[in-house]
Tab-separated table of C-alpha atoms and ligand atoms in Angstrom:
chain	number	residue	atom	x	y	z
A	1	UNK	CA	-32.341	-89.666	170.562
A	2	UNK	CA	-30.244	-89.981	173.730
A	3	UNK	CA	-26.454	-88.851	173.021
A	4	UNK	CA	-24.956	-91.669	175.068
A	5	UNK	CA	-27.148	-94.353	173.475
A	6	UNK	CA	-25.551	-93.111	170.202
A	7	UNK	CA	-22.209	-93.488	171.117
A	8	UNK	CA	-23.029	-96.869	172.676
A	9	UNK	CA	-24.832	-98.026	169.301
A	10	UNK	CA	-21.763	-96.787	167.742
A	11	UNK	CA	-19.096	-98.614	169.817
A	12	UNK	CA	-21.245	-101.921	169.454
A	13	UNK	CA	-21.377	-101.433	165.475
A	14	UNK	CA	-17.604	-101.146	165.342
A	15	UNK	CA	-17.346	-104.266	167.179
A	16	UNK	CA	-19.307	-106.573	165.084
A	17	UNK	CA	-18.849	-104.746	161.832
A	18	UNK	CA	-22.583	-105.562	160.783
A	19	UNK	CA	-25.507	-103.517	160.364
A	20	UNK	CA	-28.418	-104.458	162.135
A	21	UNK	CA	-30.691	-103.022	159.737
A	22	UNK	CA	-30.269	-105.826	157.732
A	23	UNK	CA	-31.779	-108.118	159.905
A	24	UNK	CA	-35.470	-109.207	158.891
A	25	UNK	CA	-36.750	-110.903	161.859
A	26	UNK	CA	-36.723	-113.965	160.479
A	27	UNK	CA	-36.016	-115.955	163.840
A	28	UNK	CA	-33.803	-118.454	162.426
A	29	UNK	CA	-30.933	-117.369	164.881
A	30	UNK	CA	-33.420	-117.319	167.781
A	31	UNK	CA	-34.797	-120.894	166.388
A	32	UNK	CA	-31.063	-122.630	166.632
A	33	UNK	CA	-30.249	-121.543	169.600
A	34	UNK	CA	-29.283	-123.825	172.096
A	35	UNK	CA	-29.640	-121.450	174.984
A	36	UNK	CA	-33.154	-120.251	173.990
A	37	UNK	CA	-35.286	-121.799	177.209
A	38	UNK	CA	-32.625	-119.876	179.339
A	39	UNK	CA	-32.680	-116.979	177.833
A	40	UNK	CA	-35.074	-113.795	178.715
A	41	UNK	CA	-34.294	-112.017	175.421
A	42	UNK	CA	-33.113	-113.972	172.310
A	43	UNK	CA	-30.649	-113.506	169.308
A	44	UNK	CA	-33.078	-111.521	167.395
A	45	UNK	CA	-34.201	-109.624	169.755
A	46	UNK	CA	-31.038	-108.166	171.062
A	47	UNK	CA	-29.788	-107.163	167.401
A	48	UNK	CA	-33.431	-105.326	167.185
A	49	UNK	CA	-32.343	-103.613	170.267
A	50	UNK	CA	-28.933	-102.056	169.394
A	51	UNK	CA	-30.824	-101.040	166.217
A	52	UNK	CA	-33.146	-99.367	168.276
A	53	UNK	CA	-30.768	-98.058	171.032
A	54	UNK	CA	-32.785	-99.710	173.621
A	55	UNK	CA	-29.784	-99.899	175.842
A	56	UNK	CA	-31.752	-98.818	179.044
A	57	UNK	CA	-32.757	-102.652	178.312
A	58	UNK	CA	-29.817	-103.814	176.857
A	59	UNK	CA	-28.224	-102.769	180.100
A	60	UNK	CA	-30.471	-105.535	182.327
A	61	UNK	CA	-30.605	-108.221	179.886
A	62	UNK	CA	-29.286	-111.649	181.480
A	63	UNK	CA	-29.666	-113.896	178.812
A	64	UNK	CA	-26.421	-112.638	177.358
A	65	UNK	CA	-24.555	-114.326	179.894
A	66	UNK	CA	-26.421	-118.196	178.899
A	67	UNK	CA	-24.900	-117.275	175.318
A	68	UNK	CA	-21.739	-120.111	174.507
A	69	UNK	CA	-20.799	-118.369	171.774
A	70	UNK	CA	-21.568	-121.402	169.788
A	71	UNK	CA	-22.320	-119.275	167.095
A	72	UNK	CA	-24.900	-121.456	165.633
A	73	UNK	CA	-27.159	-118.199	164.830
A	74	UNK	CA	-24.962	-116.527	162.737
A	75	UNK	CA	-24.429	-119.469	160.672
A	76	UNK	CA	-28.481	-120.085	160.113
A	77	UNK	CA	-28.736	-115.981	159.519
A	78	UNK	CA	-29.899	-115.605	155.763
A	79	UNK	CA	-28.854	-112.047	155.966
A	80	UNK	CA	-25.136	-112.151	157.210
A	81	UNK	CA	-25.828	-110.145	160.460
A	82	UNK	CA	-23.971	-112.249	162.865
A	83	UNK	CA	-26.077	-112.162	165.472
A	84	UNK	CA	-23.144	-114.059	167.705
A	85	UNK	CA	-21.452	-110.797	167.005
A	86	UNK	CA	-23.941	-108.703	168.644
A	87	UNK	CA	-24.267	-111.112	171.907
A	88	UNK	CA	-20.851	-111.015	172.418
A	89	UNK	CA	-20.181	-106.792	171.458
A	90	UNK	CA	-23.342	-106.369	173.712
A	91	UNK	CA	-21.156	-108.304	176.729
A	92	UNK	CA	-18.196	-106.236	176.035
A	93	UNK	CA	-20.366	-103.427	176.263
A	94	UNK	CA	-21.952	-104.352	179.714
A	95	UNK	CA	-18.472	-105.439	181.332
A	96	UNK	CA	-16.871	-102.335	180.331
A	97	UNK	CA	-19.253	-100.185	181.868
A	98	UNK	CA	-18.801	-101.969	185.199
A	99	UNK	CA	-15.063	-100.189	184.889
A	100	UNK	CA	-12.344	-102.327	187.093
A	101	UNK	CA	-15.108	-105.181	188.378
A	102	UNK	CA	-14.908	-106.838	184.809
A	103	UNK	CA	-13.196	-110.303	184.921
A	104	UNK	CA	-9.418	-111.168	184.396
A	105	UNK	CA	-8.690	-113.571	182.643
A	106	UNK	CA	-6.551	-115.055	185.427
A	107	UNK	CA	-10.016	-115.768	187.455
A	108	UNK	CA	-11.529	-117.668	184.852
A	109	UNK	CA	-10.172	-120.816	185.714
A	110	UNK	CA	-11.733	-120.779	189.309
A	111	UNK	CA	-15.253	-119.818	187.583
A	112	UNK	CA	-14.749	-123.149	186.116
A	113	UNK	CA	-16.657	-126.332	187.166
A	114	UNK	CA	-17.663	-129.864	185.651
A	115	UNK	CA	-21.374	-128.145	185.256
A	116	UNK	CA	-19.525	-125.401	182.766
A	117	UNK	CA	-19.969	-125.927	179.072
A	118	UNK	CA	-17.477	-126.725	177.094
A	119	UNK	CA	-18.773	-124.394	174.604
A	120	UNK	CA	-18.376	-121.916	176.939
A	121	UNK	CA	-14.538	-122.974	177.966
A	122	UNK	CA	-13.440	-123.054	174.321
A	123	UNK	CA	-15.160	-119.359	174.008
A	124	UNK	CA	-13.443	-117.841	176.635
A	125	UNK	CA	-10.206	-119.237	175.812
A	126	UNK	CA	-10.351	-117.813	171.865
A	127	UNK	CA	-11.472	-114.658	173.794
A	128	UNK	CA	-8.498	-114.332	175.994
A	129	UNK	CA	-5.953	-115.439	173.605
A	130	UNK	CA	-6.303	-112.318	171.366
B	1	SF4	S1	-23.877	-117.914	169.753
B	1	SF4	FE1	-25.122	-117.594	171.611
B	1	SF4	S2	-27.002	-116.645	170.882
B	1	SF4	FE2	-25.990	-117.576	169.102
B	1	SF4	S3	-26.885	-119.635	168.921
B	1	SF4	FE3	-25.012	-119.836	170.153
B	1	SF4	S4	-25.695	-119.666	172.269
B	1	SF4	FE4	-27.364	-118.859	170.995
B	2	SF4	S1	-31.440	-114.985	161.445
B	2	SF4	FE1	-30.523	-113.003	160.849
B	2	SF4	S2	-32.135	-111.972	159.686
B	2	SF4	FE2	-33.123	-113.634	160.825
B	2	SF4	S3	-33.814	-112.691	162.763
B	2	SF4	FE3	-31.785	-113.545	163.135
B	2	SF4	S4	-30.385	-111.826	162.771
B	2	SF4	FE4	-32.337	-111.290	161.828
């Protein structure tokens, strides 16, 4: 197993605090999802993935950025692994490797349009007020 992809696996289970092992491919996240016809890979899918350390495809997924944090998966998951969790450690993860191009939070308001949803307004704000 790759070293890095370890240490990446590792840094995304500290973040969500879940185990992915747990998860049983039930499809219940992927099923409530309001972003699924958007999305190339789904809830389910990208839990499977950091189990796997598939992070060469973790690392071109762009369904991740369709996800409003709604987190209407990990309230349908019969298994308590927070599959929001993982969609949002698995952004982290992606931003941080892009060093100083990540986003301030003083440029979010220009991202903002009336097409933005407001899902995705009330995310970012309990984001940035940590
Ligand atoms: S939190 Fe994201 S992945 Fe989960 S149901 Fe909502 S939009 Fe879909
Ligand atoms: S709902 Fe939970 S157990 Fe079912 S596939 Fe999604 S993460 Fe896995």
């Amino acid at each position: 197993m790759n070293d890095t992809y370890l240490e990446y696996q590792a840094e995304i289970l500290r973040m969500t605090d879940r185990d992915p092992k747990r998860c049983m491919i039930c499809g219940k996240c992927t099923a409530s999802c309001p972003a699924f016809s958007e999305m190339d890979f789904h809830p389910h899918q990208i839990v499977g993935m950091v189990e796997r350390c598939e992070f060469d495809v973790l690392e071109t997924v762009e369904g991740l950025w369709h996800c409003m944090s709604c987190m209407a998966c990990s309230e349908r998951c019969p298994r308590d692994v927070q599959p929001a969790r993982f969609m949002d450690a698995v952004r982290q993860w992606r931003i941080r490797k892009q060093g100083g191009e990540h986003l301030h939070p003083q440029q979010v308001p220009e991202k903002i349009d009336e097409a933005t949803p407001q899902q995705a307004i009330a995310a970012a704000f309990r984001k940035y007020r940590k």
